[in-house]
Tab-separated table of C-alpha atoms in Angstrom:
chain	number	residue	atom	x	y	z
Q	96	MET	CA	-0.012	-0.030	-0.015
Q	97	ALA	CA	1.331	3.382	-0.979
Q	98	ASN	CA	0.402	6.886	0.148
Q	99	LEU	CA	0.327	9.591	-2.499
Q	100	ILE	CA	0.203	13.385	-2.742
Q	101	VAL	CA	-1.239	14.371	-6.061
Q	102	THR	CA	-0.735	18.071	-6.555
Q	103	GLY	CA	-3.355	19.741	-8.811
Q	104	GLY	CA	-5.506	16.576	-8.301
Q	105	ALA	CA	-8.765	18.649	-8.563
Q	106	GLY	CA	-7.787	19.943	-12.022
Q	107	PHE	CA	-8.185	18.264	-15.403
Q	108	ILE	CA	-5.408	15.758	-15.773
Q	109	GLY	CA	-4.785	15.415	-12.054
Q	110	SER	CA	-8.323	14.389	-11.297
Q	111	ASN	CA	-8.469	11.890	-14.073
Q	112	PHE	CA	-5.214	10.389	-12.672
Q	113	VAL	CA	-6.795	10.212	-9.176
Q	114	HIS	CA	-9.747	8.303	-10.688
Q	115	HIS	CA	-7.408	5.993	-12.558
Q	116	TRP	CA	-5.151	5.280	-9.622
Q	117	LYS	CA	-8.093	4.431	-7.403
Q	118	LYS	CA	-9.243	1.909	-9.979
Q	119	VAL	CA	-5.922	0.131	-10.285
Q	120	SER	CA	-4.782	0.535	-6.688
Q	121	PRO	CA	-7.955	1.115	-4.622
Q	122	ASP	CA	-6.212	0.487	-1.202
Q	123	ASP	CA	-3.672	3.270	-1.742
Q	124	GLY	CA	-4.262	6.565	0.133
Q	125	ILE	CA	-4.369	9.811	-1.853
Q	126	ILE	CA	-4.002	13.335	-0.586
Q	127	VAL	CA	-4.998	15.837	-3.254
Q	128	LEU	CA	-3.273	19.150	-2.700
Q	129	ASP	CA	-4.879	21.762	-4.825
Q	130	ALA	CA	-5.127	25.614	-4.505
Q	131	LEU	CA	-8.612	25.350	-6.097
Q	132	THR	CA	-8.006	28.327	-8.420
Q	133	TYR	CA	-10.244	28.834	-11.377
Q	134	ALA	CA	-9.365	25.405	-13.049
Q	135	GLY	CA	-9.584	23.361	-9.775
Q	136	ASN	CA	-12.958	21.854	-9.038
Q	137	PRO	CA	-13.704	19.664	-5.984
Q	138	ALA	CA	-16.624	18.083	-7.905
Q	139	ASN	CA	-13.910	16.414	-10.162
Q	140	ILE	CA	-13.013	14.007	-7.326
Q	141	ALA	CA	-16.219	13.999	-5.284
Q	142	GLY	CA	-17.228	10.692	-3.832
Q	143	LEU	CA	-13.992	8.846	-4.206
Q	144	ASP	CA	-13.176	6.689	-1.235
Q	145	GLY	CA	-9.641	7.063	0.253
Q	146	VAL	CA	-9.143	10.522	-1.275
Q	147	GLU	CA	-8.620	13.493	0.933
Q	148	LEU	CA	-8.732	17.008	-0.557
Q	149	VAL	CA	-6.531	19.636	1.085
Q	150	GLN	CA	-6.875	23.158	-0.266
Q	151	GLY	CA	-3.391	24.590	-0.256
Q	152	ASP	CA	-0.564	26.148	-2.201
Q	153	ILE	CA	2.346	24.026	-3.504
Q	154	CYS	CA	4.519	27.091	-2.554
Q	155	ASP	CA	3.854	26.412	1.074
Q	156	THR	CA	6.699	24.154	1.816
Q	157	ALA	CA	5.724	23.800	5.510
Q	158	LEU	CA	2.287	22.496	4.557
Q	159	VAL	CA	3.775	19.992	2.109
Q	160	SER	CA	6.163	18.799	4.739
Q	161	ARG	CA	3.304	18.371	7.259
Q	162	LEU	CA	1.312	16.349	4.763
Q	163	ILE	CA	4.207	14.120	3.907
Q	164	ASP	CA	4.892	13.342	7.584
Q	165	ALA	CA	1.209	13.097	8.736
Q	166	HIS	CA	0.238	10.612	6.002
Q	167	ASP	CA	3.532	8.680	5.659
Q	168	VAL	CA	3.662	9.792	1.960
Q	169	ASP	CA	6.086	7.854	-0.324
Q	170	THR	CA	4.965	9.203	-3.706
Q	171	ILE	CA	4.346	12.734	-5.057
Q	172	VAL	CA	2.690	13.054	-8.474
Q	173	HIS	CA	3.071	16.627	-9.473
Q	174	PHE	CA	0.430	17.978	-11.863
Q	175	ALA	CA	-0.195	21.393	-10.363
Q	176	ALA	CA	0.611	24.115	-12.804
Q	177	GLU	CA	-0.557	27.176	-14.669
Q	178	SER	CA	-0.942	25.828	-18.124
Q	179	HIS	CA	-2.882	28.092	-20.536
Q	180	VAL	CA	-0.506	29.649	-23.037
Q	181	ASP	CA	-2.727	32.683	-23.750
Q	182	ARG	CA	-2.856	33.491	-20.005
Q	183	SER	CA	0.937	33.246	-19.768
Q	184	ILE	CA	1.275	35.838	-22.483
Q	185	THR	CA	-0.811	38.428	-20.639
Q	186	GLY	CA	0.162	37.407	-17.098
Q	187	PRO	CA	3.409	35.517	-16.853
Q	188	ASP	CA	4.172	36.188	-13.201
Q	189	ALA	CA	1.736	33.531	-11.988
Q	190	PHE	CA	3.444	30.873	-14.213
Q	191	VAL	CA	6.811	31.562	-12.845
Q	192	THR	CA	5.443	31.452	-9.241
Q	193	THR	CA	3.435	28.326	-9.590
Q	194	ASN	CA	5.476	26.319	-12.101
Q	195	VAL	CA	9.030	27.201	-11.012
Q	196	VAL	CA	8.878	28.343	-7.421
Q	197	GLY	CA	6.003	25.838	-6.561
Q	198	THR	CA	7.909	22.906	-8.048
Q	199	HIS	CA	11.055	23.908	-6.050
Q	200	SER	CA	8.957	24.133	-2.894
Q	201	LEU	CA	7.767	20.506	-3.415
Q	202	LEU	CA	11.292	19.340	-4.181
Q	203	LYS	CA	12.527	20.909	-0.997
Q	204	ALA	CA	9.866	19.239	1.146
Q	205	ALA	CA	10.378	15.823	-0.509
Q	206	LYS	CA	14.250	16.048	-0.012
Q	207	ALA	CA	13.766	17.048	3.655
Q	208	ALA	CA	11.322	14.168	4.343
Q	209	TRP	CA	12.953	11.379	2.304
Q	210	LEU	CA	16.660	12.134	2.303
Q	211	ASP	CA	17.622	14.574	5.005
Q	212	LYS	CA	16.123	12.586	7.818
Q	213	GLY	CA	18.139	9.639	6.699
Q	214	SER	CA	15.328	7.087	6.665
Q	215	GLY	CA	16.394	5.612	3.272
Q	216	LYS	CA	12.717	5.046	2.559
Q	217	PRO	CA	11.882	4.166	-1.054
Q	218	HIS	CA	10.123	7.058	-2.651
Q	219	ARG	CA	9.216	8.673	-5.973
Q	220	PHE	CA	8.734	12.245	-7.133
Q	221	HIS	CA	7.029	12.235	-10.532
Q	222	HIS	CA	6.893	15.527	-12.382
Q	223	VAL	CA	4.304	15.981	-15.137
Q	224	SER	CA	5.508	18.302	-17.888
Q	225	THR	CA	4.765	19.278	-21.582
Q	226	ASP	CA	6.149	18.829	-24.982
Q	227	GLU	CA	6.094	22.586	-25.360
Q	228	VAL	CA	9.530	22.748	-23.574
Q	229	TYR	CA	11.045	21.560	-26.804
Q	230	GLY	CA	9.927	24.565	-28.861
Q	231	THR	CA	8.519	24.235	-32.404
Q	232	LEU	CA	9.056	21.880	-35.279
Q	233	GLU	CA	9.195	22.447	-39.036
Q	234	PRO	CA	6.949	20.180	-41.175
Q	235	GLU	CA	9.735	17.802	-42.070
Q	236	ASP	CA	11.583	17.880	-38.673
Q	237	PRO	CA	11.690	14.580	-36.676
Q	238	ALA	CA	9.407	14.375	-33.738
Q	239	PHE	CA	10.512	15.518	-30.223
Q	240	SER	CA	12.449	12.827	-28.377
Q	241	GLU	CA	13.815	12.853	-24.797
Q	242	THR	CA	17.112	14.178	-26.142
Q	243	THR	CA	15.708	17.069	-28.047
Q	244	PRO	CA	17.270	20.309	-26.804
Q	245	TYR	CA	14.953	22.599	-24.858
Q	246	ALA	CA	13.778	25.733	-26.747
Q	247	PRO	CA	10.655	27.022	-25.037
Q	248	ASN	CA	8.885	29.919	-26.803
Q	249	SER	CA	6.230	31.152	-24.455
Q	250	PRO	CA	6.246	32.105	-20.730
Q	251	TYR	CA	4.280	28.986	-19.949
Q	252	SER	CA	6.675	26.568	-21.674
Q	253	ALA	CA	9.735	28.515	-20.308
Q	254	SER	CA	8.386	28.069	-16.711
Q	255	LYS	CA	7.808	24.371	-17.310
Q	256	ALA	CA	11.306	23.960	-18.760
Q	257	GLY	CA	12.656	25.594	-15.560
Q	258	SER	CA	10.748	23.192	-13.334
Q	259	ASP	CA	12.012	20.209	-15.421
Q	260	HIS	CA	15.590	21.295	-14.847
Q	261	LEU	CA	14.993	21.673	-11.152
Q	262	VAL	CA	13.618	18.097	-10.897
Q	263	ARG	CA	16.657	16.846	-12.812
Q	264	ALA	CA	18.983	18.827	-10.587
Q	265	TYR	CA	17.491	17.423	-7.386
Q	266	GLN	CA	17.943	13.903	-8.708
Q	267	HIS	CA	21.446	14.427	-9.937
Q	268	THR	CA	22.767	16.489	-6.964
Q	269	TYR	CA	20.913	15.012	-4.001
Q	270	GLY	CA	19.781	11.569	-5.191
Q	271	LEU	CA	16.084	12.334	-4.954
Q	272	GLU	CA	14.226	9.505	-6.820
Q	273	THR	CA	12.518	11.357	-9.587
Q	274	THR	CA	10.939	10.796	-12.988
Q	275	THR	CA	9.603	13.275	-15.534
Q	276	SER	CA	7.051	12.821	-18.295
Q	277	ASN	CA	6.582	15.301	-21.166
Q	278	CYS	CA	3.166	14.866	-22.730
Q	279	SER	CA	1.403	16.138	-25.797
Q	280	ASN	CA	-1.953	17.948	-25.885
Q	281	ASN	CA	-4.494	16.226	-23.595
Q	282	TYR	CA	-8.243	16.157	-23.992
Q	283	GLY	CA	-11.009	14.273	-22.196
Q	284	PRO	CA	-13.430	14.582	-19.254
Q	285	TYR	CA	-13.190	17.330	-16.731
Q	286	GLN	CA	-11.115	19.670	-18.952
Q	287	PHE	CA	-11.682	23.289	-18.084
Q	288	PRO	CA	-13.473	24.993	-21.093
Q	289	GLU	CA	-10.677	27.419	-21.928
Q	290	LYS	CA	-8.814	24.749	-23.997
Q	291	LEU	CA	-9.527	24.032	-27.623
Q	292	ILE	CA	-11.598	20.838	-27.516
Q	293	PRO	CA	-13.967	21.622	-24.661
Q	294	LEU	CA	-14.231	25.216	-25.698
Q	295	PHE	CA	-15.161	24.526	-29.317
Q	296	THR	CA	-17.422	21.596	-28.332
Q	297	LEU	CA	-19.426	23.837	-25.974
Q	298	ASN	CA	-19.436	26.729	-28.447
Q	299	ALA	CA	-20.822	24.431	-31.107
Q	300	LEU	CA	-23.605	23.307	-28.721
Q	301	SER	CA	-24.425	26.956	-27.877
Q	302	GLY	CA	-24.143	28.471	-31.368
Q	303	ARG	CA	-21.080	30.589	-30.605
Q	304	LYS	CA	-18.214	31.230	-33.026
Q	305	LEU	CA	-15.278	28.830	-33.315
Q	306	PRO	CA	-12.323	31.235	-33.457
Q	307	ILE	CA	-9.426	29.669	-35.385
Q	308	TYR	CA	-5.986	31.151	-34.932
Q	309	GLY	CA	-4.152	32.105	-38.102
Q	310	ASP	CA	-4.594	29.621	-40.962
Q	311	GLY	CA	-5.553	26.699	-38.571
Q	312	MET	CA	-2.595	24.628	-39.762
Q	313	ASN	CA	-0.698	24.604	-36.415
Q	314	VAL	CA	-0.118	20.920	-35.710
Q	315	ARG	CA	-0.381	19.177	-32.331
Q	316	ASP	CA	-0.192	15.492	-31.153
Q	317	TRP	CA	-3.430	14.692	-29.296
Q	318	LEU	CA	-3.472	12.421	-26.311
Q	319	HIS	CA	-6.652	11.224	-24.477
Q	320	VAL	CA	-6.234	11.859	-20.786
Q	321	ASP	CA	-6.964	8.252	-19.870
Q	322	ASP	CA	-4.171	7.098	-22.105
Q	323	HIS	CA	-1.895	9.661	-20.437
Q	324	CYS	CA	-2.791	8.297	-17.069
Q	325	VAL	CA	-1.850	4.832	-18.119
Q	326	GLY	CA	1.501	6.139	-19.251
Q	327	ILE	CA	2.164	7.855	-15.927
Q	328	GLU	CA	1.202	4.628	-14.072
Q	329	ARG	CA	3.697	2.728	-16.160
Q	330	ILE	CA	6.416	5.201	-15.345
Q	331	LEU	CA	5.614	5.151	-11.602
Q	332	ARG	CA	5.679	1.375	-11.419
Q	333	ASP	CA	8.550	0.510	-13.771
Q	334	GLY	CA	10.195	3.728	-14.947
Q	335	ARG	CA	13.915	4.212	-14.318
Q	336	VAL	CA	14.808	6.733	-11.607
Q	337	GLY	CA	16.232	9.928	-13.159
Q	338	GLU	CA	14.696	9.298	-16.506
Q	339	THR	CA	12.398	11.362	-18.705
Q	340	TYR	CA	9.624	9.750	-20.797
Q	341	ASN	CA	7.704	11.344	-23.552
Q	342	VAL	CA	4.041	10.400	-23.554
Q	343	GLY	CA	2.048	10.984	-26.825
Q	344	GLY	CA	-1.148	9.918	-28.432
Q	345	GLY	CA	0.208	9.152	-31.892
Q	346	GLN	CA	-2.398	11.592	-33.359
Q	347	GLU	CA	-0.511	14.357	-35.115
Q	348	LEU	CA	-3.233	16.691	-36.549
Q	349	PRO	CA	-3.611	20.350	-37.641
Q	350	ASN	CA	-5.970	22.364	-35.548
Q	351	ILE	CA	-8.392	22.790	-38.456
Q	352	GLU	CA	-8.870	18.996	-38.773
Q	353	VAL	CA	-9.456	18.733	-35.033
Q	354	ILE	CA	-12.086	21.509	-35.240
Q	355	ARG	CA	-13.661	19.796	-38.236
Q	356	GLU	CA	-13.823	16.511	-36.274
Q	357	ILE	CA	-15.579	18.380	-33.416
Q	358	CYS	CA	-18.126	19.743	-35.842
Q	359	ARG	CA	-18.704	16.292	-37.413
Q	360	GLY	CA	-19.082	14.725	-34.045
Q	361	VAL	CA	-21.558	17.357	-32.760
Q	362	ASP	CA	-23.615	17.128	-36.066
Q	363	ALA	CA	-23.730	13.368	-35.794
Q	364	ALA	CA	-24.838	13.361	-32.227
Q	365	PHE	CA	-27.761	15.685	-33.038
Q	366	ALA	CA	-28.777	13.511	-35.891
Q	367	LYS	CA	-28.693	10.472	-33.682
Q	368	ASP	CA	-30.479	11.975	-30.737
Q	369	PRO	CA	-33.344	14.346	-31.538
Q	370	THR	CA	-33.705	15.390	-27.881
Q	371	LEU	CA	-30.390	17.327	-28.175
Q	372	ALA	CA	-32.213	19.962	-30.268
Q	373	ASP	CA	-34.414	20.837	-27.357
Q	374	ARG	CA	-31.522	20.939	-24.903
Q	375	PHE	CA	-29.327	23.069	-27.222
Q	376	PRO	CA	-31.625	24.942	-29.503
Q	377	ASP	CA	-28.992	27.531	-30.430
Q	378	ALA	CA	-26.716	25.017	-32.019
Q	379	PRO	CA	-26.755	25.028	-35.845
Q	380	ALA	CA	-27.137	21.286	-35.568
Q	381	ALA	CA	-30.438	21.772	-33.808
Q	382	GLN	CA	-31.778	23.162	-37.100
Q	383	GLY	CA	-30.086	20.545	-39.307
Q	384	ARG	CA	-27.326	22.872	-40.320
Q	385	SER	CA	-23.533	22.199	-40.066
Q	386	SER	CA	-21.658	23.283	-37.091
Q	387	GLU	CA	-18.838	24.328	-39.532
Q	388	GLU	CA	-20.787	27.480	-40.224
Q	389	LEU	CA	-19.536	28.691	-36.836
Q	390	MET	CA	-15.808	28.518	-37.895
Q	391	THR	CA	-14.156	31.882	-38.212
Q	392	TYR	CA	-10.474	32.779	-38.610
Q	393	VAL	CA	-8.914	35.248	-36.191
Q	394	GLU	CA	-5.497	36.887	-35.822
Q	395	ASP	CA	-2.854	34.365	-34.817
Q	396	ARG	CA	-1.576	34.118	-31.256
Q	397	LYS	CA	1.749	35.777	-30.430
Q	398	GLY	CA	4.565	33.307	-30.682
Q	399	HIS	CA	2.334	30.546	-31.797
Q	400	ASP	CA	4.414	27.377	-32.278
Q	401	ARG	CA	3.797	25.783	-35.599
Q	402	ARG	CA	4.140	22.099	-34.826
Q	403	TYR	CA	4.577	19.652	-31.891
Q	404	ALA	CA	5.116	15.938	-32.408
Q	405	ILE	CA	6.100	13.315	-29.901
Q	406	ASP	CA	8.416	10.345	-30.439
Q	407	GLU	CA	7.330	7.833	-27.818
Q	408	THR	CA	9.712	5.099	-28.778
Q	409	LYS	CA	11.335	5.111	-25.271
Q	410	ILE	CA	8.209	4.520	-23.257
Q	411	ARG	CA	6.851	2.076	-25.768
Q	412	GLY	CA	10.057	0.062	-25.759
Q	413	GLU	CA	10.840	0.200	-22.108
Q	414	LEU	CA	7.484	0.206	-20.485
Q	415	GLY	CA	5.111	-1.255	-23.026
Q	416	TYR	CA	2.990	1.879	-23.251
Q	417	ALA	CA	0.720	2.397	-26.211
Q	418	PRO	CA	-2.299	4.798	-26.492
Q	419	ALA	CA	-5.564	2.898	-26.790
Q	420	ARG	CA	-7.540	5.405	-28.830
Q	421	ASP	CA	-7.218	7.255	-32.116
Q	422	PHE	CA	-8.604	10.765	-32.189
Q	423	PRO	CA	-12.039	10.087	-33.615
Q	424	GLN	CA	-12.674	7.471	-30.927
Q	425	GLY	CA	-11.224	9.585	-28.194
Q	426	PHE	CA	-13.239	12.614	-29.193
Q	427	ALA	CA	-16.436	10.577	-29.512
Q	428	GLU	CA	-15.936	9.439	-25.883
Q	429	THR	CA	-15.205	13.010	-24.822
Q	430	LEU	CA	-18.329	14.423	-26.583
Q	431	HIS	CA	-20.403	11.829	-24.943
Q	432	TRP	CA	-19.023	12.793	-21.548
Q	433	TYR	CA	-19.784	16.437	-22.031
Q	434	LEU	CA	-23.273	15.660	-23.271
Q	435	GLN	CA	-23.893	13.509	-20.173
Q	436	ASN	CA	-22.423	15.974	-17.743
Q	437	GLU	CA	-23.949	19.334	-18.566
Q	438	ASP	CA	-24.408	19.890	-14.770
Q	439	TRP	CA	-20.601	19.856	-14.470
Q	440	TRP	CA	-19.714	22.383	-17.207
Q	441	ARG	CA	-22.764	24.632	-17.149
Q	442	PRO	CA	-21.842	26.437	-13.897
Q	443	LEU	CA	-18.329	27.043	-15.283
Q	444	ILE	CA	-19.735	28.755	-18.326
Q	445	GLU	CA	-22.049	30.855	-16.258
Q	446	ARG	CA	-19.248	31.977	-13.943
Q	447	ALA	CA	-17.099	32.772	-17.034
Q	448	LYS	CA	-19.908	35.130	-18.307
Q	449	LEU	CA	-19.952	36.866	-14.981
Q	450	GLY	CA	-16.248	37.305	-15.005
Q	451	GLN	CA	-15.737	35.314	-11.845
């Protein structure tokens, strides 16, 4: 039996990981440490046995130390981060504080508990990062591997790169047992509706514009969050200490094709279920029209990286990881979840309208 702290465990990827871990290791104890800022939601983990939610800041090293000691924690899975690139462009300070200073705070507490006290206790600090630390790729460039030089282009990716380096340094200098994963773009249940897939899905249901940056040809690799959680589980159980593993979905797609798949999926759902027209009367699909009529091109984002792609050879070869879904299947599952959980996302939309 293990005892875990999952930082950011009330957010999107973190909460999905908590659900996943309780399925595969139901006897393990989980402390979710989450500041419950705008993207954290206690409802994401409500009703899970053996999960305790602690509202707190990862920058509070004393709090983290108390939690490690009080719960005999041997594993920290670190998801907590500011992660929206657009927000990092207009307000980078919060990204440096949370992603760099916060990660260092956790590392200090982990080192103090697991190394400085001399217990020799087996432990693991797993750091969840992003493929954006590698910068951008040209169309013919090989995909990012674990040896690709870092070249972050936004305040968000620069702050994540800094945190990656700190984790590596604590392993190399002090012997802290760490692993890091760099993932591609995630999607799936519980994703806060500022990111592309939930935003465009809910806009299509509400008849709002689908704003496409630039020419829509920026390419990303898409990873269903459940597949990501499986990858993290493999790393925690069998990953080599001190190593980095890239986790991808094997679905390299331009944004415009992702958006068209969203439109196709929404239109097909309305055609299959006539009751959706009553629930979402403002959707073009409610009148038998195509959701694609909502697509509109807008000025490109500053510093918009052109292409990301993940080479996941290492995690496939060493740990037997492989994503279980292609994008059409994964999005179909995601759309079904959002249609079945309007009571989860509707209050978030209403709060956003009120500027809260």
